[in-house]
JSON list of C-alpha atoms and ligand atoms in Angstrom, two decimals:
[
{"chain": "A", "resi": 1, "resn": "MET", "atom": "CA", "xyz": [198.86, 70.06, 281.19]},
{"chain": "A", "resi": 2, "resn": "ASN", "atom": "CA", "xyz": [199.03, 70.07, 284.94]},
{"chain": "A", "resi": 3, "resn": "ASP", "atom": "CA", "xyz": [202.67, 70.87, 285.64]},
{"chain": "A", "resi": 4, "resn": "LEU", "atom": "CA", "xyz": [202.77, 69.92, 289.28]},
{"chain": "A", "resi": 5, "resn": "TYR", "atom": "CA", "xyz": [205.72, 68.00, 290.70]},
{"chain": "A", "resi": 6, "resn": "HIS", "atom": "CA", "xyz": [206.78, 67.20, 294.17]},
{"chain": "A", "resi": 7, "resn": "LEU", "atom": "CA", "xyz": [210.18, 66.39, 295.59]},
{"chain": "A", "resi": 8, "resn": "ALA", "atom": "CA", "xyz": [211.21, 65.12, 299.02]},
{"chain": "A", "resi": 9, "resn": "TYR", "atom": "CA", "xyz": [214.68, 64.72, 300.46]},
{"chain": "A", "resi": 10, "resn": "VAL", "atom": "CA", "xyz": [216.37, 64.10, 303.80]},
{"chain": "A", "resi": 11, "resn": "SER", "atom": "CA", "xyz": [219.61, 65.67, 305.01]},
{"chain": "A", "resi": 12, "resn": "ASP", "atom": "CA", "xyz": [221.79, 66.12, 308.05]},
{"chain": "A", "resi": 13, "resn": "VAL", "atom": "CA", "xyz": [221.82, 69.50, 309.74]},
{"chain": "A", "resi": 14, "resn": "GLN", "atom": "CA", "xyz": [225.15, 71.32, 309.72]},
{"chain": "A", "resi": 15, "resn": "LEU", "atom": "CA", "xyz": [224.36, 74.70, 311.18]},
{"chain": "A", "resi": 16, "resn": "VAL", "atom": "CA", "xyz": [227.60, 75.13, 313.12]},
{"chain": "A", "resi": 17, "resn": "GLU", "atom": "CA", "xyz": [231.21, 74.06, 312.63]},
{"chain": "A", "resi": 18, "resn": "PRO", "atom": "CA", "xyz": [231.99, 70.54, 313.86]},
{"chain": "A", "resi": 19, "resn": "GLY", "atom": "CA", "xyz": [232.89, 70.76, 317.55]},
{"chain": "A", "resi": 20, "resn": "GLN", "atom": "CA", "xyz": [230.96, 73.97, 318.14]},
{"chain": "A", "resi": 21, "resn": "THR", "atom": "CA", "xyz": [228.04, 73.69, 320.53]},
{"chain": "A", "resi": 22, "resn": "VAL", "atom": "CA", "xyz": [224.60, 74.58, 319.26]},
{"chain": "A", "resi": 23, "resn": "ASP", "atom": "CA", "xyz": [222.92, 77.08, 321.45]},
{"chain": "A", "resi": 24, "resn": "GLU", "atom": "CA", "xyz": [219.10, 76.83, 321.24]},
{"chain": "A", "resi": 25, "resn": "ALA", "atom": "CA", "xyz": [218.72, 80.51, 320.40]},
{"chain": "A", "resi": 26, "resn": "LEU", "atom": "CA", "xyz": [221.30, 80.29, 317.66]},
{"chain": "A", "resi": 27, "resn": "LEU", "atom": "CA", "xyz": [219.62, 77.21, 316.25]},
{"chain": "A", "resi": 28, "resn": "GLN", "atom": "CA", "xyz": [216.26, 79.00, 316.12]},
{"chain": "A", "resi": 29, "resn": "TRP", "atom": "CA", "xyz": [217.93, 81.98, 314.43]},
{"chain": "A", "resi": 30, "resn": "HIS", "atom": "CA", "xyz": [219.39, 79.72, 311.75]},
{"chain": "A", "resi": 31, "resn": "LEU", "atom": "CA", "xyz": [216.09, 77.99, 311.15]},
{"chain": "A", "resi": 32, "resn": "GLN", "atom": "CA", "xyz": [214.34, 81.33, 310.83]},
{"chain": "A", "resi": 33, "resn": "GLN", "atom": "CA", "xyz": [216.93, 82.49, 308.29]},
{"chain": "A", "resi": 34, "resn": "ILE", "atom": "CA", "xyz": [216.30, 79.38, 306.19]},
{"chain": "A", "resi": 35, "resn": "LEU", "atom": "CA", "xyz": [212.54, 79.82, 306.45]},
{"chain": "A", "resi": 36, "resn": "ASP", "atom": "CA", "xyz": [212.69, 83.50, 305.55]},
{"chain": "A", "resi": 37, "resn": "ALA", "atom": "CA", "xyz": [214.73, 82.77, 302.40]},
{"chain": "A", "resi": 38, "resn": "ALA", "atom": "CA", "xyz": [212.39, 79.92, 301.46]},
{"chain": "A", "resi": 39, "resn": "LYS", "atom": "CA", "xyz": [209.30, 82.07, 301.86]},
{"chain": "A", "resi": 40, "resn": "ARG", "atom": "CA", "xyz": [210.87, 84.96, 299.97]},
{"chain": "A", "resi": 41, "resn": "ASN", "atom": "CA", "xyz": [211.79, 82.83, 296.96]},
{"chain": "A", "resi": 42, "resn": "ASN", "atom": "CA", "xyz": [209.14, 80.11, 296.85]},
{"chain": "A", "resi": 43, "resn": "GLY", "atom": "CA", "xyz": [206.12, 82.36, 296.63]},
{"chain": "A", "resi": 44, "resn": "ALA", "atom": "CA", "xyz": [207.34, 83.95, 293.40]},
{"chain": "A", "resi": 45, "resn": "LEU", "atom": "CA", "xyz": [208.09, 80.51, 291.94]},
{"chain": "A", "resi": 46, "resn": "GLN", "atom": "CA", "xyz": [204.68, 79.04, 292.87]},
{"chain": "A", "resi": 47, "resn": "ILE", "atom": "CA", "xyz": [206.48, 76.58, 295.18]},
{"chain": "A", "resi": 48, "resn": "THR", "atom": "CA", "xyz": [204.83, 75.37, 298.37]},
{"chain": "A", "resi": 49, "resn": "GLY", "atom": "CA", "xyz": [206.06, 72.85, 300.89]},
{"chain": "A", "resi": 50, "resn": "ALA", "atom": "CA", "xyz": [207.10, 71.89, 304.39]},
{"chain": "A", "resi": 51, "resn": "LEU", "atom": "CA", "xyz": [210.39, 71.49, 306.26]},
{"chain": "A", "resi": 52, "resn": "LEU", "atom": "CA", "xyz": [210.79, 69.17, 309.19]},
{"chain": "A", "resi": 53, "resn": "TYR", "atom": "CA", "xyz": [213.64, 69.77, 311.62]},
{"chain": "A", "resi": 54, "resn": "SER", "atom": "CA", "xyz": [214.11, 66.83, 313.96]},
{"chain": "A", "resi": 55, "resn": "GLY", "atom": "CA", "xyz": [217.02, 65.32, 315.83]},
{"chain": "A", "resi": 56, "resn": "GLY", "atom": "CA", "xyz": [219.72, 66.90, 313.75]},
{"chain": "A", "resi": 57, "resn": "HIS", "atom": "CA", "xyz": [218.04, 66.09, 310.44]},
{"chain": "A", "resi": 58, "resn": "PHE", "atom": "CA", "xyz": [215.95, 67.86, 307.86]},
{"chain": "A", "resi": 59, "resn": "ALA", "atom": "CA", "xyz": [213.21, 66.39, 305.70]},
{"chain": "A", "resi": 60, "resn": "GLN", "atom": "CA", "xyz": [211.72, 68.72, 303.15]},
{"chain": "A", "resi": 61, "resn": "VAL", "atom": "CA", "xyz": [208.91, 68.52, 300.61]},
{"chain": "A", "resi": 62, "resn": "LEU", "atom": "CA", "xyz": [208.77, 70.98, 297.72]},
{"chain": "A", "resi": 63, "resn": "GLU", "atom": "CA", "xyz": [205.81, 71.08, 295.31]},
{"chain": "A", "resi": 64, "resn": "GLY", "atom": "CA", "xyz": [205.25, 73.23, 292.26]},
{"chain": "A", "resi": 65, "resn": "PRO", "atom": "CA", "xyz": [206.14, 73.54, 288.57]},
{"chain": "A", "resi": 66, "resn": "GLN", "atom": "CA", "xyz": [208.77, 70.99, 287.54]},
{"chain": "A", "resi": 67, "resn": "THR", "atom": "CA", "xyz": [211.47, 73.44, 286.47]},
{"chain": "A", "resi": 68, "resn": "ALA", "atom": "CA", "xyz": [211.01, 75.61, 289.56]},
{"chain": "A", "resi": 69, "resn": "ILE", "atom": "CA", "xyz": [211.34, 72.56, 291.78]},
{"chain": "A", "resi": 70, "resn": "SER", "atom": "CA", "xyz": [214.46, 71.21, 290.14]},
{"chain": "A", "resi": 71, "resn": "ASP", "atom": "CA", "xyz": [216.14, 74.63, 290.07]},
{"chain": "A", "resi": 72, "resn": "ARG", "atom": "CA", "xyz": [215.35, 75.30, 293.74]},
{"chain": "A", "resi": 73, "resn": "TYR", "atom": "CA", "xyz": [216.47, 71.82, 294.75]},
{"chain": "A", "resi": 74, "resn": "ARG", "atom": "CA", "xyz": [219.78, 72.34, 292.99]},
{"chain": "A", "resi": 75, "resn": "ARG", "atom": "CA", "xyz": [220.27, 75.56, 294.94]},
{"chain": "A", "resi": 76, "resn": "ILE", "atom": "CA", "xyz": [219.19, 74.03, 298.26]},
{"chain": "A", "resi": 77, "resn": "SER", "atom": "CA", "xyz": [221.41, 71.00, 297.79]},
{"chain": "A", "resi": 78, "resn": "GLN", "atom": "CA", "xyz": [224.44, 73.30, 297.53]},
{"chain": "A", "resi": 79, "resn": "ASP", "atom": "CA", "xyz": [223.65, 74.95, 300.85]},
{"chain": "A", "resi": 80, "resn": "THR", "atom": "CA", "xyz": [226.37, 74.23, 303.41]},
{"chain": "A", "resi": 81, "resn": "ARG", "atom": "CA", "xyz": [223.91, 74.45, 306.33]},
{"chain": "A", "resi": 82, "resn": "HIS", "atom": "CA", "xyz": [223.12, 70.81, 305.69]},
{"chain": "A", "resi": 83, "resn": "THR", "atom": "CA", "xyz": [224.90, 67.80, 304.25]},
{"chain": "A", "resi": 84, "resn": "ASN", "atom": "CA", "xyz": [224.25, 64.23, 302.99]},
{"chain": "A", "resi": 85, "resn": "ILE", "atom": "CA", "xyz": [221.29, 65.55, 301.03]},
{"chain": "A", "resi": 86, "resn": "THR", "atom": "CA", "xyz": [219.47, 62.52, 299.70]},
{"chain": "A", "resi": 87, "resn": "PRO", "atom": "CA", "xyz": [216.64, 62.84, 297.22]},
{"chain": "A", "resi": 88, "resn": "LEU", "atom": "CA", "xyz": [213.78, 60.41, 297.84]},
{"chain": "A", "resi": 89, "resn": "ILE", "atom": "CA", "xyz": [211.03, 61.25, 295.36]},
{"chain": "A", "resi": 90, "resn": "TYR", "atom": "CA", "xyz": [210.76, 63.59, 292.42]},
{"chain": "A", "resi": 91, "resn": "GLU", "atom": "CA", "xyz": [207.60, 62.88, 290.48]},
{"chain": "A", "resi": 92, "resn": "PRO", "atom": "CA", "xyz": [204.33, 64.34, 289.21]},
{"chain": "A", "resi": 93, "resn": "ALA", "atom": "CA", "xyz": [201.85, 65.09, 291.97]},
{"chain": "A", "resi": 94, "resn": "GLU", "atom": "CA", "xyz": [198.08, 65.09, 291.65]},
{"chain": "A", "resi": 95, "resn": "GLU", "atom": "CA", "xyz": [197.48, 67.96, 294.01]},
{"chain": "A", "resi": 96, "resn": "ARG", "atom": "CA", "xyz": [199.32, 70.21, 296.44]},
{"chain": "A", "resi": 97, "resn": "GLN", "atom": "CA", "xyz": [199.46, 69.01, 300.03]},
{"chain": "A", "resi": 98, "resn": "PHE", "atom": "CA", "xyz": [200.86, 72.28, 301.36]},
{"chain": "A", "resi": 99, "resn": "ALA", "atom": "CA", "xyz": [198.89, 74.81, 299.30]},
{"chain": "A", "resi": 100, "resn": "ASN", "atom": "CA", "xyz": [198.67, 77.24, 302.19]},
{"chain": "A", "resi": 101, "resn": "TRP", "atom": "CA", "xyz": [202.38, 77.48, 302.83]},
{"chain": "A", "resi": 102, "resn": "SER", "atom": "CA", "xyz": [205.21, 78.80, 300.65]},
{"chain": "A", "resi": 103, "resn": "MET", "atom": "CA", "xyz": [207.23, 76.94, 303.30]},
{"chain": "A", "resi": 104, "resn": "VAL", "atom": "CA", "xyz": [206.21, 75.83, 306.74]},
{"chain": "A", "resi": 105, "resn": "LEU", "atom": "CA", "xyz": [208.47, 74.58, 309.52]},
{"chain": "A", "resi": 106, "resn": "CYS", "atom": "CA", "xyz": [207.23, 71.47, 311.32]},
{"chain": "A", "resi": 107, "resn": "GLY", "atom": "CA", "xyz": [208.45, 70.27, 314.67]},
{"chain": "A", "resi": 108, "resn": "PRO", "atom": "CA", "xyz": [208.85, 66.59, 315.53]},
{"chain": "A", "resi": 109, "resn": "GLY", "atom": "CA", "xyz": [206.10, 66.79, 318.18]},
{"chain": "A", "resi": 110, "resn": "GLU", "atom": "CA", "xyz": [203.39, 67.40, 315.59]},
{"chain": "A", "resi": 111, "resn": "VAL", "atom": "CA", "xyz": [204.50, 64.83, 312.99]},
{"chain": "A", "resi": 112, "resn": "HIS", "atom": "CA", "xyz": [203.34, 61.26, 313.46]},
{"chain": "A", "resi": 113, "resn": "GLY", "atom": "CA", "xyz": [203.71, 58.13, 311.39]},
{"chain": "A", "resi": 114, "resn": "LEU", "atom": "CA", "xyz": [207.23, 58.76, 310.22]},
{"chain": "A", "resi": 115, "resn": "PRO", "atom": "CA", "xyz": [209.65, 55.85, 310.45]},
{"chain": "A", "resi": 116, "resn": "SER", "atom": "CA", "xyz": [211.91, 56.36, 313.48]},
{"chain": "A", "resi": 117, "resn": "ASP", "atom": "CA", "xyz": [214.90, 56.15, 311.14]},
{"chain": "A", "resi": 118, "resn": "PHE", "atom": "CA", "xyz": [213.49, 58.70, 308.71]},
{"chain": "A", "resi": 119, "resn": "GLU", "atom": "CA", "xyz": [216.96, 60.15, 308.43]},
{"chain": "A", "resi": 120, "resn": "ALA", "atom": "CA", "xyz": [218.25, 56.88, 306.87]},
{"chain": "A", "resi": 121, "resn": "LYS", "atom": "CA", "xyz": [219.72, 57.60, 303.48]},
{"chain": "A", "resi": 122, "resn": "PRO", "atom": "CA", "xyz": [218.33, 55.00, 301.08]},
{"chain": "A", "resi": 123, "resn": "SER", "atom": "CA", "xyz": [219.84, 54.87, 297.58]},
{"chain": "A", "resi": 124, "resn": "PRO", "atom": "CA", "xyz": [218.20, 57.47, 295.37]},
{"chain": "A", "resi": 125, "resn": "GLY", "atom": "CA", "xyz": [215.79, 55.74, 293.00]},
{"chain": "A", "resi": 126, "resn": "SER", "atom": "CA", "xyz": [215.36, 52.66, 295.22]},
{"chain": "A", "resi": 127, "resn": "VAL", "atom": "CA", "xyz": [212.02, 51.31, 296.38]},
{"chain": "A", "resi": 128, "resn": "GLU", "atom": "CA", "xyz": [213.05, 52.25, 299.94]},
{"chain": "A", "resi": 129, "resn": "ALA", "atom": "CA", "xyz": [213.71, 55.83, 298.90]},
{"chain": "A", "resi": 130, "resn": "GLY", "atom": "CA", "xyz": [210.31, 56.05, 297.22]},
{"chain": "A", "resi": 131, "resn": "ASP", "atom": "CA", "xyz": [208.53, 54.58, 300.23]},
{"chain": "A", "resi": 132, "resn": "LEU", "atom": "CA", "xyz": [210.27, 56.92, 302.64]},
{"chain": "A", "resi": 133, "resn": "GLY", "atom": "CA", "xyz": [209.57, 59.92, 300.44]},
{"chain": "A", "resi": 134, "resn": "LYS", "atom": "CA", "xyz": [205.85, 59.08, 300.23]},
{"chain": "A", "resi": 135, "resn": "SER", "atom": "CA", "xyz": [205.75, 58.54, 303.98]},
{"chain": "A", "resi": 136, "resn": "ILE", "atom": "CA", "xyz": [207.38, 61.94, 304.58]},
{"chain": "A", "resi": 137, "resn": "VAL", "atom": "CA", "xyz": [204.90, 63.70, 302.29]},
{"chain": "A", "resi": 138, "resn": "ALA", "atom": "CA", "xyz": [201.95, 61.97, 303.98]},
{"chain": "A", "resi": 139, "resn": "SER", "atom": "CA", "xyz": [203.14, 62.55, 307.55]},
{"chain": "A", "resi": 140, "resn": "LEU", "atom": "CA", "xyz": [203.92, 66.24, 307.04]},
{"chain": "A", "resi": 141, "resn": "ALA", "atom": "CA", "xyz": [200.66, 66.78, 305.15]},
{"chain": "A", "resi": 142, "resn": "GLU", "atom": "CA", "xyz": [198.76, 65.16, 307.97]},
{"chain": "A", "resi": 143, "resn": "ALA", "atom": "CA", "xyz": [200.52, 67.31, 310.55]},
{"chain": "A", "resi": 144, "resn": "MET", "atom": "CA", "xyz": [199.81, 70.50, 308.62]},
{"chain": "A", "resi": 145, "resn": "GLY", "atom": "CA", "xyz": [196.19, 69.49, 308.07]},
{"chain": "A", "resi": 146, "resn": "GLN", "atom": "CA", "xyz": [195.83, 69.33, 311.81]},
{"chain": "A", "resi": 147, "resn": "ARG", "atom": "CA", "xyz": [197.46, 72.71, 312.25]},
{"chain": "A", "resi": 148, "resn": "SER", "atom": "CA", "xyz": [195.06, 74.49, 309.93]},
{"chain": "A", "resi": 149, "resn": "PHE", "atom": "CA", "xyz": [192.13, 73.40, 312.10]},
{"chain": "A", "resi": 150, "resn": "THR", "atom": "CA", "xyz": [193.58, 74.72, 315.35]},
{"chain": "B", "resi": 1, "resn": "FMN", "atom": "C1", "xyz": [217.15, 72.77, 304.86]},
{"chain": "B", "resi": 1, "resn": "FMN", "atom": "C2", "xyz": [217.06, 73.95, 303.93]},
{"chain": "B", "resi": 1, "resn": "FMN", "atom": "C3", "xyz": [215.89, 74.21, 303.23]},
{"chain": "B", "resi": 1, "resn": "FMN", "atom": "C4", "xyz": [215.78, 75.29, 302.36]},
{"chain": "B", "resi": 1, "resn": "FMN", "atom": "N1", "xyz": [214.63, 75.49, 301.67]},
{"chain": "B", "resi": 1, "resn": "FMN", "atom": "C5", "xyz": [214.55, 76.49, 300.77]},
{"chain": "B", "resi": 1, "resn": "FMN", "atom": "C6", "xyz": [213.40, 76.67, 300.00]},
{"chain": "B", "resi": 1, "resn": "FMN", "atom": "O1", "xyz": [212.38, 75.95, 300.11]},
{"chain": "B", "resi": 1, "resn": "FMN", "atom": "N2", "xyz": [213.41, 77.68, 299.08]},
{"chain": "B", "resi": 1, "resn": "FMN", "atom": "C7", "xyz": [214.49, 78.51, 298.91]},
{"chain": "B", "resi": 1, "resn": "FMN", "atom": "O2", "xyz": [214.41, 79.40, 298.08]},
{"chain": "B", "resi": 1, "resn": "FMN", "atom": "N3", "xyz": [215.59, 78.35, 299.66]},
{"chain": "B", "resi": 1, "resn": "FMN", "atom": "C8", "xyz": [215.66, 77.37, 300.59]},
{"chain": "B", "resi": 1, "resn": "FMN", "atom": "N4", "xyz": [216.79, 77.23, 301.33]},
{"chain": "B", "resi": 1, "resn": "FMN", "atom": "C9", "xyz": [217.84, 78.26, 301.23]},
{"chain": "B", "resi": 1, "resn": "FMN", "atom": "C10", "xyz": [218.68, 78.08, 299.95]},
{"chain": "B", "resi": 1, "resn": "FMN", "atom": "O3", "xyz": [219.63, 77.05, 300.13]},
{"chain": "B", "resi": 1, "resn": "FMN", "atom": "C11", "xyz": [219.44, 79.37, 299.67]},
{"chain": "B", "resi": 1, "resn": "FMN", "atom": "O4", "xyz": [220.19, 79.78, 300.77]},
{"chain": "B", "resi": 1, "resn": "FMN", "atom": "C12", "xyz": [218.46, 80.49, 299.33]},
{"chain": "B", "resi": 1, "resn": "FMN", "atom": "O5", "xyz": [217.52, 80.10, 298.40]},
{"chain": "B", "resi": 1, "resn": "FMN", "atom": "C13", "xyz": [219.23, 81.69, 298.77]},
{"chain": "B", "resi": 1, "resn": "FMN", "atom": "O6", "xyz": [218.30, 82.69, 298.70]},
{"chain": "B", "resi": 1, "resn": "FMN", "atom": "P1", "xyz": [218.74, 84.14, 298.22]},
{"chain": "B", "resi": 1, "resn": "FMN", "atom": "O7", "xyz": [219.28, 83.93, 296.85]},
{"chain": "B", "resi": 1, "resn": "FMN", "atom": "O8", "xyz": [217.44, 84.90, 298.25]},
{"chain": "B", "resi": 1, "resn": "FMN", "atom": "O9", "xyz": [219.74, 84.61, 299.21]},
{"chain": "B", "resi": 1, "resn": "FMN", "atom": "C14", "xyz": [216.91, 76.15, 302.19]},
{"chain": "B", "resi": 1, "resn": "FMN", "atom": "C15", "xyz": [218.10, 75.87, 302.89]},
{"chain": "B", "resi": 1, "resn": "FMN", "atom": "C16", "xyz": [218.18, 74.80, 303.74]},
{"chain": "B", "resi": 1, "resn": "FMN", "atom": "C17", "xyz": [219.45, 74.55, 304.50]}
]
């Protein structure tokens, strides 16, 4: 059986204490820390995926074996560097969209076709959540497809 699942969620970035100003260098350092941990863990778990950081929000897609995905998501959703973590889709996937990346960070400039309110938090399990999740997977996959050709 092909045990391939994918999961997408959106969340609000919380890299500094409320009221603290976010210095660009500090922000980049935090993002790199997240990416380093993701790469370190995901490879061993056969997880691949993409992380979008845009306008104070994250959107992330994880793909891989079902148990690995749900375990990692549980860990990620307890991370205090983000909040309001809202799952959008968690379902079998036909193929990997991010096979080349244990985790890749995408910037807003290279991602097109996302709803402008991608950070909206639809009720988990709703049609809106499913639609947004699919749109996030497609937009990030498209962006990363472009990147591999440049
Ligand atoms: C937005 C965001 C995305 C993350 N993505 C991943 C990920 O894909 N894989 C992962 O292992 N950890 C990810 N993390 C980090 C985990 O929450 C956690 O800090 C890390 O897995 C702990 O790794 P360690 O046990 O090696 O220290 C993410 C954290 C945040 C805030």
